[in-house]
Short mmCIF file of C-alpha atoms and ligand atoms in Angstrom, two decimals:
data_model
loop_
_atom_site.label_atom_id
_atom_site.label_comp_id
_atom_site.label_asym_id
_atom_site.label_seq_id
_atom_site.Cartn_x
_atom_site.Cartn_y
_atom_site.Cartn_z
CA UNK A 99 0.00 0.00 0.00
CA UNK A 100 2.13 2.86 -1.36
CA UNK A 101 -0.47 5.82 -1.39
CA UNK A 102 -0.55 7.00 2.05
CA UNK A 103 -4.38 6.20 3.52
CA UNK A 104 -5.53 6.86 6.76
CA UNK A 105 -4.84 4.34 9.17
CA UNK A 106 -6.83 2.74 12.34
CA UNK A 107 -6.49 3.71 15.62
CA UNK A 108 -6.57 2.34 19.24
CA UNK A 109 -6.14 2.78 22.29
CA UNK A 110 -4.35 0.84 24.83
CA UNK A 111 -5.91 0.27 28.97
CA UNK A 112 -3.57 3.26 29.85
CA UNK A 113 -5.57 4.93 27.51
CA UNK A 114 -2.57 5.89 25.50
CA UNK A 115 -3.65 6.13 21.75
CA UNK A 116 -1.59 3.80 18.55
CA UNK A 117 -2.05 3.89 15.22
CA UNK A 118 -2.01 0.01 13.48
CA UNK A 119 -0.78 0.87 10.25
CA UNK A 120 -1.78 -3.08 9.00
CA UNK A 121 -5.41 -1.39 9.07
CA UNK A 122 -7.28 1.36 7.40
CA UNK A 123 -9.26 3.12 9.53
CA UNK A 124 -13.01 2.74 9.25
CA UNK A 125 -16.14 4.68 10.03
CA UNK A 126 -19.89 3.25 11.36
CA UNK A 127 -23.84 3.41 10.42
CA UNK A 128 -26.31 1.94 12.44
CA UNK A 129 -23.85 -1.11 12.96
CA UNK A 130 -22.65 -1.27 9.42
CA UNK A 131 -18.75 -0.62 8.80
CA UNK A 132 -17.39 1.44 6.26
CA UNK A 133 -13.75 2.04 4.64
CA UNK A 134 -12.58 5.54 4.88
CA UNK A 135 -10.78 7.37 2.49
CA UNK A 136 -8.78 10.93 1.95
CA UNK A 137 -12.10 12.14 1.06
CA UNK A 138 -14.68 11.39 4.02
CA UNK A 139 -11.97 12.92 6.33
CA UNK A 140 -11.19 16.74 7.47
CA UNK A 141 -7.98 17.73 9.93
CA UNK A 142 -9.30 17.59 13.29
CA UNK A 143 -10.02 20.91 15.15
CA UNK A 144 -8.03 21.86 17.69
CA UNK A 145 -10.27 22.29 19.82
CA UNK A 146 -12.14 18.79 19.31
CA UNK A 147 -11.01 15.79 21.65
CA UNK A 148 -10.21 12.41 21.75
CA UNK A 149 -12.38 10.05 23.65
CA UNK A 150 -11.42 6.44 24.20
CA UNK A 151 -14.53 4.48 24.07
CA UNK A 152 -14.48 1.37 26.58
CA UNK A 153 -15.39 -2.00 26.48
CA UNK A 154 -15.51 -1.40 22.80
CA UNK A 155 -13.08 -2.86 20.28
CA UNK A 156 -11.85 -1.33 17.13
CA UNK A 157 -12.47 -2.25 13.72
CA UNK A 158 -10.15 -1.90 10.96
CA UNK A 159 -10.17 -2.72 6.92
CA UNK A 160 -7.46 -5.08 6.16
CA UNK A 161 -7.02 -4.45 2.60
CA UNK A 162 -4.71 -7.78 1.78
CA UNK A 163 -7.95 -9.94 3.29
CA UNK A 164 -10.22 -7.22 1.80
CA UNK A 165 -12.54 -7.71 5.34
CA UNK A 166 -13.27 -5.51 8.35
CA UNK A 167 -11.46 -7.04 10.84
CA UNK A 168 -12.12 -6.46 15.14
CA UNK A 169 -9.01 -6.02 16.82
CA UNK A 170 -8.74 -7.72 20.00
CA UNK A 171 -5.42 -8.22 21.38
CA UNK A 172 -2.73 -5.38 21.55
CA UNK A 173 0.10 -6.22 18.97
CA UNK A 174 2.10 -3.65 20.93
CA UNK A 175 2.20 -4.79 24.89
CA UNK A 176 4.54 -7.22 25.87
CA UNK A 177 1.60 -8.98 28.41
CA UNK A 178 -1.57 -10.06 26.64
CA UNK A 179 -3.73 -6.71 26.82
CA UNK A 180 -6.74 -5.37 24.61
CA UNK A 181 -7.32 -2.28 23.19
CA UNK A 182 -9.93 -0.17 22.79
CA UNK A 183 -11.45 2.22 19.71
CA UNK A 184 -11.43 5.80 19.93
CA UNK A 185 -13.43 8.57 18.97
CA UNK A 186 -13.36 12.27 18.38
CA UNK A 187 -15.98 15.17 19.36
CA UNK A 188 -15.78 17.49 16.79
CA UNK A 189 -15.21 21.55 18.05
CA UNK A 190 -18.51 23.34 17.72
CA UNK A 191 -19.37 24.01 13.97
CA UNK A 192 -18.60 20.73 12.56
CA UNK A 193 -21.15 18.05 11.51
CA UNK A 194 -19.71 14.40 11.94
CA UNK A 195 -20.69 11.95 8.86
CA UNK A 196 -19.49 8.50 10.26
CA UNK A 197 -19.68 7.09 13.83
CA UNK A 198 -16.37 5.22 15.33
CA UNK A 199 -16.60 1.94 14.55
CA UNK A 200 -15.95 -0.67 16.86
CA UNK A 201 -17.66 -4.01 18.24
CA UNK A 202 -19.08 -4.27 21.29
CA UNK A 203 -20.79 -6.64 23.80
CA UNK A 204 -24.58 -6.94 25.23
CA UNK A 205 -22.64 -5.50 29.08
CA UNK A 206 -21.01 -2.99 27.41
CA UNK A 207 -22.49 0.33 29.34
CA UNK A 208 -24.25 3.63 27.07
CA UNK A 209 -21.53 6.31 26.01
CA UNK A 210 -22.05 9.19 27.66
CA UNK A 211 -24.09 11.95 25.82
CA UNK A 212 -21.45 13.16 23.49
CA UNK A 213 -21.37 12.91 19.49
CA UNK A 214 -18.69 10.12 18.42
CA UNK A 215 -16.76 10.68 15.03
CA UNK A 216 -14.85 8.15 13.53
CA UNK A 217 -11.01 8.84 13.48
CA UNK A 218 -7.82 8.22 12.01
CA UNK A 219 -4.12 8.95 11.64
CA UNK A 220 -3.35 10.39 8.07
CA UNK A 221 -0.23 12.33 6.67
CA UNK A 222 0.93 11.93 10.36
CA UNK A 223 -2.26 13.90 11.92
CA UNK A 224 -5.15 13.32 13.67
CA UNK A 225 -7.99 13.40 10.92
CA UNK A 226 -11.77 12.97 11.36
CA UNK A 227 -14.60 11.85 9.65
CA UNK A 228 -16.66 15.12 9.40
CA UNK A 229 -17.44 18.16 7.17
CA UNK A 230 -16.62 22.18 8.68
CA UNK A 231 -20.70 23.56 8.36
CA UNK A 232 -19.84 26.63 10.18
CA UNK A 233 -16.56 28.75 9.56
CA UNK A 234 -17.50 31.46 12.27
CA UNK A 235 -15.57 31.72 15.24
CA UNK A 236 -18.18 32.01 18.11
CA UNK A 237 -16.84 28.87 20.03
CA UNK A 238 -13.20 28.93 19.20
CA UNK A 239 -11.02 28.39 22.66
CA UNK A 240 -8.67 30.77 21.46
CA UNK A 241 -11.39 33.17 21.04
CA UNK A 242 -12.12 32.68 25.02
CA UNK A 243 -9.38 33.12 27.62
CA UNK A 244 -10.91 31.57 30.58
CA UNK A 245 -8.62 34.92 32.22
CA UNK A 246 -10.95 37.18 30.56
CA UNK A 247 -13.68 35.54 31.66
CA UNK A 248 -12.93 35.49 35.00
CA UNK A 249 -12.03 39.22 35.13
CA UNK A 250 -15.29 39.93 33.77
CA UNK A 251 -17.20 37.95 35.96
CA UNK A 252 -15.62 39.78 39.06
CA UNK A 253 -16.34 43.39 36.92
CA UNK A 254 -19.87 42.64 36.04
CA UNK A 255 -20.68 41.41 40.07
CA UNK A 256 -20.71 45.32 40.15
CA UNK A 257 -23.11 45.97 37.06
CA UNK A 258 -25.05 43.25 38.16
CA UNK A 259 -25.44 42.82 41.97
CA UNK A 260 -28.62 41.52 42.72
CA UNK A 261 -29.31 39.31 38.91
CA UNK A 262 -29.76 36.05 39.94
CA UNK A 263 -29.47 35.25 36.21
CA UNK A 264 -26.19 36.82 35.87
CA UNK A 265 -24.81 34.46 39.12
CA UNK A 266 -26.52 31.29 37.29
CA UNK A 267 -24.41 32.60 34.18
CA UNK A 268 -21.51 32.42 35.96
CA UNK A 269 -21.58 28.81 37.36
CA UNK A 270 -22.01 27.62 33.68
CA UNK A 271 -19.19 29.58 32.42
CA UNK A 272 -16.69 28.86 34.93
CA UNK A 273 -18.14 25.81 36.29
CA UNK A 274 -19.37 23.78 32.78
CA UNK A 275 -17.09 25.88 30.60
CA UNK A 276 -20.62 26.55 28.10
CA UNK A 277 -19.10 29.04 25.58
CA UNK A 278 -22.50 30.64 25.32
CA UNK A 279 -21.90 31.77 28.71
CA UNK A 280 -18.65 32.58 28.47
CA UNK A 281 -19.27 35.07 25.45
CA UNK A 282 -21.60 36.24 27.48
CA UNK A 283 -18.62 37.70 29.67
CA UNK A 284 -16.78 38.18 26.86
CA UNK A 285 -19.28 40.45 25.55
CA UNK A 286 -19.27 38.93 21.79
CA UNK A 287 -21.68 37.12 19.43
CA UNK A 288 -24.17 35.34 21.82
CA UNK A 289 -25.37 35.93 24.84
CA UNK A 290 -28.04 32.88 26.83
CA UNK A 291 -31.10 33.61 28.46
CA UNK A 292 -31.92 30.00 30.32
CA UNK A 293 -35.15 30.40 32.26
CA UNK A 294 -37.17 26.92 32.49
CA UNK A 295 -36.70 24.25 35.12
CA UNK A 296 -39.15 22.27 33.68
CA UNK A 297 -39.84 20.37 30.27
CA UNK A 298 -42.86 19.21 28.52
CA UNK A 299 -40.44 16.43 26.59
CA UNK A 300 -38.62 13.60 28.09
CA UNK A 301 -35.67 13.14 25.18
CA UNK A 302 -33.69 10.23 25.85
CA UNK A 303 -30.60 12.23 24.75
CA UNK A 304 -31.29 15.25 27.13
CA UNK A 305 -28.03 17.40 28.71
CA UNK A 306 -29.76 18.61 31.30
CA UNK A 307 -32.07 15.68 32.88
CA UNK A 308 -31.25 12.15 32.61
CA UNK A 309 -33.50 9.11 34.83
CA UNK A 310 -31.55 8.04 37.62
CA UNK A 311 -30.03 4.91 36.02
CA UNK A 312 -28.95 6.91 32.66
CA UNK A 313 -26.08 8.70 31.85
CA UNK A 314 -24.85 11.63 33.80
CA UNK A 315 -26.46 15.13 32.54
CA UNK A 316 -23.51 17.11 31.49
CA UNK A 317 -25.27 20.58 32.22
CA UNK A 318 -27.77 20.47 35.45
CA UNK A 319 -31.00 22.53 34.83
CA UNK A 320 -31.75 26.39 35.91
CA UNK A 321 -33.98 25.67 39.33
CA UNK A 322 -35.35 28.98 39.42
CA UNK A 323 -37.63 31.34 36.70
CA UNK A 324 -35.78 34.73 36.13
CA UNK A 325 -38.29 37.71 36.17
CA UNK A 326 -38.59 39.25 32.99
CA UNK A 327 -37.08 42.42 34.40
CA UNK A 328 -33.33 40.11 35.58
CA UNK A 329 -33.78 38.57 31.74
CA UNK A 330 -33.87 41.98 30.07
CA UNK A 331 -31.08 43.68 32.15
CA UNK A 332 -28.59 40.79 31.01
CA UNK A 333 -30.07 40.94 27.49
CA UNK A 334 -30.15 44.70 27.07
CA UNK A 335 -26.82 45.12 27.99
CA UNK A 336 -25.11 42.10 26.00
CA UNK A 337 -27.42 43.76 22.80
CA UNK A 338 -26.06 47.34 23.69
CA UNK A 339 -22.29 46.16 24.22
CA UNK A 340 -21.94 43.66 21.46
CA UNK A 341 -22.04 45.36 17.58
CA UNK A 342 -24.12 42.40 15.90
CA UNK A 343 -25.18 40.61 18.88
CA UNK A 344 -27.74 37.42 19.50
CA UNK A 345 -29.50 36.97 22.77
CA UNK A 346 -31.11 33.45 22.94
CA UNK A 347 -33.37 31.45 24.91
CA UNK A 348 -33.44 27.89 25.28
CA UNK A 349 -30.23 26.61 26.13
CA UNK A 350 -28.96 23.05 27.42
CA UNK A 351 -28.85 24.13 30.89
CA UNK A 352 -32.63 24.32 30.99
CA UNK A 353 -35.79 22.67 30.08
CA UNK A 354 -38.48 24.25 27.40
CA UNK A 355 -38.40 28.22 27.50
CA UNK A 356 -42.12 28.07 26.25
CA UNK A 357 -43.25 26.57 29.63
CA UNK A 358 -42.65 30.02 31.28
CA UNK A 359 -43.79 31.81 28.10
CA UNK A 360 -45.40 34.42 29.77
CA UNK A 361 -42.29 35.19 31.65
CA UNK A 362 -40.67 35.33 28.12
CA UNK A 363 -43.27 37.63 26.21
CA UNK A 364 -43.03 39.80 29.23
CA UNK A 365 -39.25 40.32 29.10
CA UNK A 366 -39.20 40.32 25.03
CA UNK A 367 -41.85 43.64 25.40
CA UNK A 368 -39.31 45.00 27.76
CA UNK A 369 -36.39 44.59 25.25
CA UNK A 370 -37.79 45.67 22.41
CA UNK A 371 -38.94 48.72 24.49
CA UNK A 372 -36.03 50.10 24.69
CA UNK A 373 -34.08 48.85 21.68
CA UNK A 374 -34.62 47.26 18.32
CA UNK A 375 -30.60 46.54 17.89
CA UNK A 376 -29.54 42.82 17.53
CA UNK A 377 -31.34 39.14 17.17
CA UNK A 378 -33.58 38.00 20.12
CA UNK A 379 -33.60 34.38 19.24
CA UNK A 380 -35.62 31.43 20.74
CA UNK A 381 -34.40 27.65 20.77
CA UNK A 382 -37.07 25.62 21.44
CA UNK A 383 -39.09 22.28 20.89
CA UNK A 384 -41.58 24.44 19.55
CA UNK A 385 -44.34 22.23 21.41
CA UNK A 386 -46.54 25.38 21.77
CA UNK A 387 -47.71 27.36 18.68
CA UNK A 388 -49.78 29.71 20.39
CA UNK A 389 -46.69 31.03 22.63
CA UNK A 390 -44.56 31.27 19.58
CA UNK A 391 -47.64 33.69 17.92
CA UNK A 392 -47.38 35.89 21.26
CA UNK A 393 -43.39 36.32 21.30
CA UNK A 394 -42.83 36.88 17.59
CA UNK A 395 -46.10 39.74 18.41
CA UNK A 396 -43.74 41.00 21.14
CA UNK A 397 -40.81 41.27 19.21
CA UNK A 398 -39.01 37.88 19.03
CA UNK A 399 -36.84 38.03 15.52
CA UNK A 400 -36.20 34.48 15.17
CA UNK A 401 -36.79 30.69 16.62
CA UNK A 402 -34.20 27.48 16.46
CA UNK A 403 -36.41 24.25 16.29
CA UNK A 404 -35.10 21.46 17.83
CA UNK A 405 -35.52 18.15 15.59
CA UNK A 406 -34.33 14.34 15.25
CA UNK A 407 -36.32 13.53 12.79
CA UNK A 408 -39.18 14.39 10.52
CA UNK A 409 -40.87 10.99 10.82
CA UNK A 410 -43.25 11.00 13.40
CA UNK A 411 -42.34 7.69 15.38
CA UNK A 412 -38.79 8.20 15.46
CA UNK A 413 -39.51 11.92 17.15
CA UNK A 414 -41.58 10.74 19.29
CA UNK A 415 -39.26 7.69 20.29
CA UNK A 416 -36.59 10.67 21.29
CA UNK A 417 -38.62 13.19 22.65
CA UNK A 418 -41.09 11.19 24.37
CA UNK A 419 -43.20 14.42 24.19
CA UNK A 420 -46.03 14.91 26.66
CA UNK A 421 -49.27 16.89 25.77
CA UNK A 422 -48.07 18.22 22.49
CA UNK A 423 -46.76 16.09 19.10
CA UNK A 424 -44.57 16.76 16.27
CA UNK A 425 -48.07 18.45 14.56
CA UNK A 426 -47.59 20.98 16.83
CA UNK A 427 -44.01 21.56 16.12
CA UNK A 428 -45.13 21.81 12.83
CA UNK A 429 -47.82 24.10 13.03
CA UNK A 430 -45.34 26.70 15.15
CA UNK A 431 -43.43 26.72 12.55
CA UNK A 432 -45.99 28.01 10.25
CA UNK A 433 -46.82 30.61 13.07
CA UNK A 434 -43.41 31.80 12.76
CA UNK A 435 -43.11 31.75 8.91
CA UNK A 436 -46.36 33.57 8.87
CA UNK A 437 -45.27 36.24 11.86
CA UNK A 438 -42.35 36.54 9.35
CA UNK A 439 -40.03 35.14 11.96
CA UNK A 440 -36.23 33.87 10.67
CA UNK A 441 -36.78 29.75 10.93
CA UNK A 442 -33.75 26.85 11.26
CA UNK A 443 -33.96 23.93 12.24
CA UNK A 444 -31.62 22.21 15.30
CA UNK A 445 -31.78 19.03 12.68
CA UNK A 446 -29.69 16.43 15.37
CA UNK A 447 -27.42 14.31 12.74
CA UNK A 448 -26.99 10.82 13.11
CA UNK A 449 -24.89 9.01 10.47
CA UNK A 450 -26.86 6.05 9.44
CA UNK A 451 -30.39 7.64 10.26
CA UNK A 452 -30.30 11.15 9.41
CA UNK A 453 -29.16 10.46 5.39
CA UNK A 454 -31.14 7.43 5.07
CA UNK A 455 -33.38 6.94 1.78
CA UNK A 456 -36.67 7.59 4.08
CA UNK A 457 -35.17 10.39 6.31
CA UNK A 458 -34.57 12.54 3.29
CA UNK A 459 -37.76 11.71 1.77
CA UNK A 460 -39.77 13.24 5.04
CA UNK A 461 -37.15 16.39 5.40
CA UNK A 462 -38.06 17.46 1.16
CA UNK A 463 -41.91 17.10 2.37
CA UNK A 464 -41.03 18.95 4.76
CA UNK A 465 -38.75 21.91 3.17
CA UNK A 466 -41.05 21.88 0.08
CA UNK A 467 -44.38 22.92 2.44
CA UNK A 468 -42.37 25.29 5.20
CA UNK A 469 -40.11 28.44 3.50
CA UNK A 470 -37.92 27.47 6.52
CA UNK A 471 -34.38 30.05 6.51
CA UNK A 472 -31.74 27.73 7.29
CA UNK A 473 -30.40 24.01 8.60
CA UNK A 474 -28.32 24.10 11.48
CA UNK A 475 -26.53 20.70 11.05
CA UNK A 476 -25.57 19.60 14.97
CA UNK A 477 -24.51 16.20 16.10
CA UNK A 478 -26.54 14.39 18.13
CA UNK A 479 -25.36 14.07 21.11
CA UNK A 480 -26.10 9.93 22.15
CA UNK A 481 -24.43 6.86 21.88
CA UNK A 482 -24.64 5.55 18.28
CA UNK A 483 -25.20 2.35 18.52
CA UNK A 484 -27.91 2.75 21.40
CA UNK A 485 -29.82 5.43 19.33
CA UNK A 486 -30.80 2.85 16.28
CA UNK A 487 -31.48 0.27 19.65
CA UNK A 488 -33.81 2.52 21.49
CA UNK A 489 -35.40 3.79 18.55
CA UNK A 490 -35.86 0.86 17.20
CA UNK A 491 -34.16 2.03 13.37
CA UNK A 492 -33.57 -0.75 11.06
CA UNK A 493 -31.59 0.91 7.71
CA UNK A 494 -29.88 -1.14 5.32
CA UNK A 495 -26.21 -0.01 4.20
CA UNK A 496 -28.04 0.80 0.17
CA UNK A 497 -30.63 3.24 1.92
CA UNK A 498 -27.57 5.44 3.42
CA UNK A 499 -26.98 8.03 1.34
CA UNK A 500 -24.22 9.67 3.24
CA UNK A 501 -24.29 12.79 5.36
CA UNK A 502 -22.14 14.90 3.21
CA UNK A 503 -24.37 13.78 0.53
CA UNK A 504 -27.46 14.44 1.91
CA UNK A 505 -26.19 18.43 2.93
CA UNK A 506 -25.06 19.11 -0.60
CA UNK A 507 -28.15 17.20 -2.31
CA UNK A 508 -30.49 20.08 -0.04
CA UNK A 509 -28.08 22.74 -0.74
CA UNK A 510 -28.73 21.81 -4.61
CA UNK A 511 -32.52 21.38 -4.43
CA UNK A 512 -33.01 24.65 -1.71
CA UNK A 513 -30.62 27.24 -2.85
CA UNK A 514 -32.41 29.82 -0.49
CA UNK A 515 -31.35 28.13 2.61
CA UNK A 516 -28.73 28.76 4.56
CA UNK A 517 -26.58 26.40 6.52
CA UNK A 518 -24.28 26.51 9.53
CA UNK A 519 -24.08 25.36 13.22
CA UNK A 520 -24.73 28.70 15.11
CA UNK A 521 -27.97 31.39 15.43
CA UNK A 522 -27.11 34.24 12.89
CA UNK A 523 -26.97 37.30 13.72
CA UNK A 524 -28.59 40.22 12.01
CA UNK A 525 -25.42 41.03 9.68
CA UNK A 526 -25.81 37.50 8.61
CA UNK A 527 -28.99 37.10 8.17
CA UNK A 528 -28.48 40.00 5.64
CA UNK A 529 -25.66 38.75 3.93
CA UNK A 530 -27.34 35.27 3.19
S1 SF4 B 773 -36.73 19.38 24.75
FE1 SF4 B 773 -34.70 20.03 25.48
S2 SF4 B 773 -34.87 20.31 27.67
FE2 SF4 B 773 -36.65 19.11 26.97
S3 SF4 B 773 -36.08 17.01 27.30
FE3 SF4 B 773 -35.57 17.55 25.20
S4 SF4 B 773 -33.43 18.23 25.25
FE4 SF4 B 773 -34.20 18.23 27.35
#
């Protein structure tokens, strides 16, 4: 094998990460392998990170056998030991289009909730299987020195004595490292508003409330409702300091903004009171049309639905929503279109599911009946493998069209859409 090709990698029980040059590294779908090449991979980000993935065995191409091959024992330890596959999480504005691959057995425990790329060493670096969907900056580490943070959080104790949403703020800067937050005390691009403990969904792959037996939550939810005045002191001054700024609720550190709606309408009318500058912005599982109607009436500029899929069993096998269904997503939507609202979608991408033949075929019905603005493309956060389980997904290898395939076939057939990873701002909006 003269050409270089991206090679497999492992990791040993010290966690300490090989490439096995015998094996080309391969990717995963629902289960099925898949032989990467020079084109399904991108440089990893900096800022992304390795994860080694346990109880779970990697799975290389061996070209002279021309078979995908589980690799058990470690060729490199003197002692008989076993190695494990690894995995990358992409930095924020990548979408990942193959899952690590690997083999695992019915005791092997859920991944935690984090996306899982597939990996592998080429031209000497660490490469991933993804595609960049979003070239701006917002959540670049270099563009937020945890120093300037904490400076800021000291300085704006003094602006902000008595906001308890300003304190709450700071605990998921410092404390979770959200860069949302930490913008926030940056004062650049997007500032959070989290104000609902509660949740009229149950998803299985929630951040911020897991049952007791399932995975860890990685951001614990707000336990208090800001009034409207502490939300519009934080947002008026991020929109007055920032030059193109985004204030947004919904984030992961909470449960559905639309359950304290009125709290929301109430704080938008203060806003917008005093100043039209900037993007208010609402993420949301848009369970409740009739709130949506209200805020857009207030002075909300645009709403981020939150979607897994656009067929109805497989959302509701996620979201396990109670009282509302994906209708009603549907129908806010429409609200917003009509209220003349800028629409994405949070479309949650799972290699496998997300490009299969039927997938696609509901998201055209979809984009040909809603004049939706733009697809944010964001990995799912759940463990691969256990996603197709729980939802029950049977997709054969010929109904996968690929990820990257699937963006640029909608890009093609819905040239007025925009694409990306993060809420645009008003300059953006513009320029697409
Ligand atoms: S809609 Fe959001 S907050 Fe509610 S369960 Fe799902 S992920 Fe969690």
């Amino acid at each position: 094998m003269a050409k270089e090709y991206p090679k497999l990698l492992a990791a040993d029980e010290n966690n300490k990460i090989y490439d096995i040059p015998e094996f080309i590294a391969t990717g995963m779908k629902g289960g099925e392998y898949f032989r990467l090449s020079e084109k399904d991979l991108i440089k990893l980000h900096p800022d992304s990170e390795l994860f080694v993935l346990p109880d779970r065995k990697p799975v290389g191409y061996d070209p002279d056998q021309e078979k995908f091959i589980q690799i058990s024992g470690n060729p490199f330890a003197s002692k008989k030991g076993s190695l494990h596959a690894v995995a990358a999480f992409f930095a924020p504005g990548h979408t990942t289009t193959y899952s690590a691959s690997y083999k695992q057995n019915k005791r092997t425990r859920v991944l935690p909730l984090f996306s899982y790329a597939a990996v592998a060493l080429y031209k000497g670096e660490f490469y991933a299987s993804g595609i960049r969907i979003d070239n701006e900056k917002r959540q670049e580490l270099t563009g937020m020195p945890l120093a300037g943070v904490r400076n800021n959080v000291k300085k704006f104790r003094k602006i902000f004595p008595k906001n308890r949403l300003v304190r709450h703020l700071e605990r998921c800067a410092l404390q979770y490292g959200c860069p949302a937050a930490k913008n926030f005390f940056l004062k650049r691009y997007e500032a959070p508003l989290p104000t609902s403990p509660a949740c009229n969904a149950k998803c299985i792959g929630c951040i911020s409330h897991q049952p007791e037996k399932g995975c860890c939550v990685t951001q614990p939810r707000i336990i208090f409702v800001p009034t409207a005045e502490e939300i519009a002191e934080v947002a008026l001054f991020h929109l007055k300091e920032v030059k193109d700024p985004v204030v947004s609720f919904g984030q992961g550190c909470e449960g559905e903004p639309l359950l304290v709606g009125d709290v929301l309408i109430d704080a938008v009318k203060l806003i917008r009171a005093k100043t039209g500058k900037g993007i208010i912005n609402l993420n949301t599982n848009a369970s409740r049309p009739d709130i949506i109607k209200k805020l857009f009436d207030a002075g909300l500029n645009s709403v981020r639905v939150s979607i897994n899929s656009m067929q109805e069993k497989f959302y509701s096998a996620y979201y396990l929503p109670r009282g509302y269904t994906l209708k009603d997503v549907l129908s806010s939507v429409r609200q917003a279109k009509k209220k003349g609202g800028f629409v994405s979608l949070n479309y949650l991408v799972m290699p496998g599911f997300t490009d299969s033949l039927k997938e696609k075929r509901a998201l055209g019905r979809f984009l040909s009946k809603n004049d939706i603005d733009m697809i944010q493309w964001r990995n799912l956060n759940y463990d691969p493998l256990a996603y197709f389980k729980k939802l029950r997904i049977k997709i054969s290898r010929r109904e996968m069209l690929g990820v990257k395939e699937l963006i640029n076939s909608v890009k093609r057939e819905y040239p007025h859409l925009m694409h990306g990873y993060f809420n645009p701002s008003r300059r953006r909006m513009r320029r697409a």
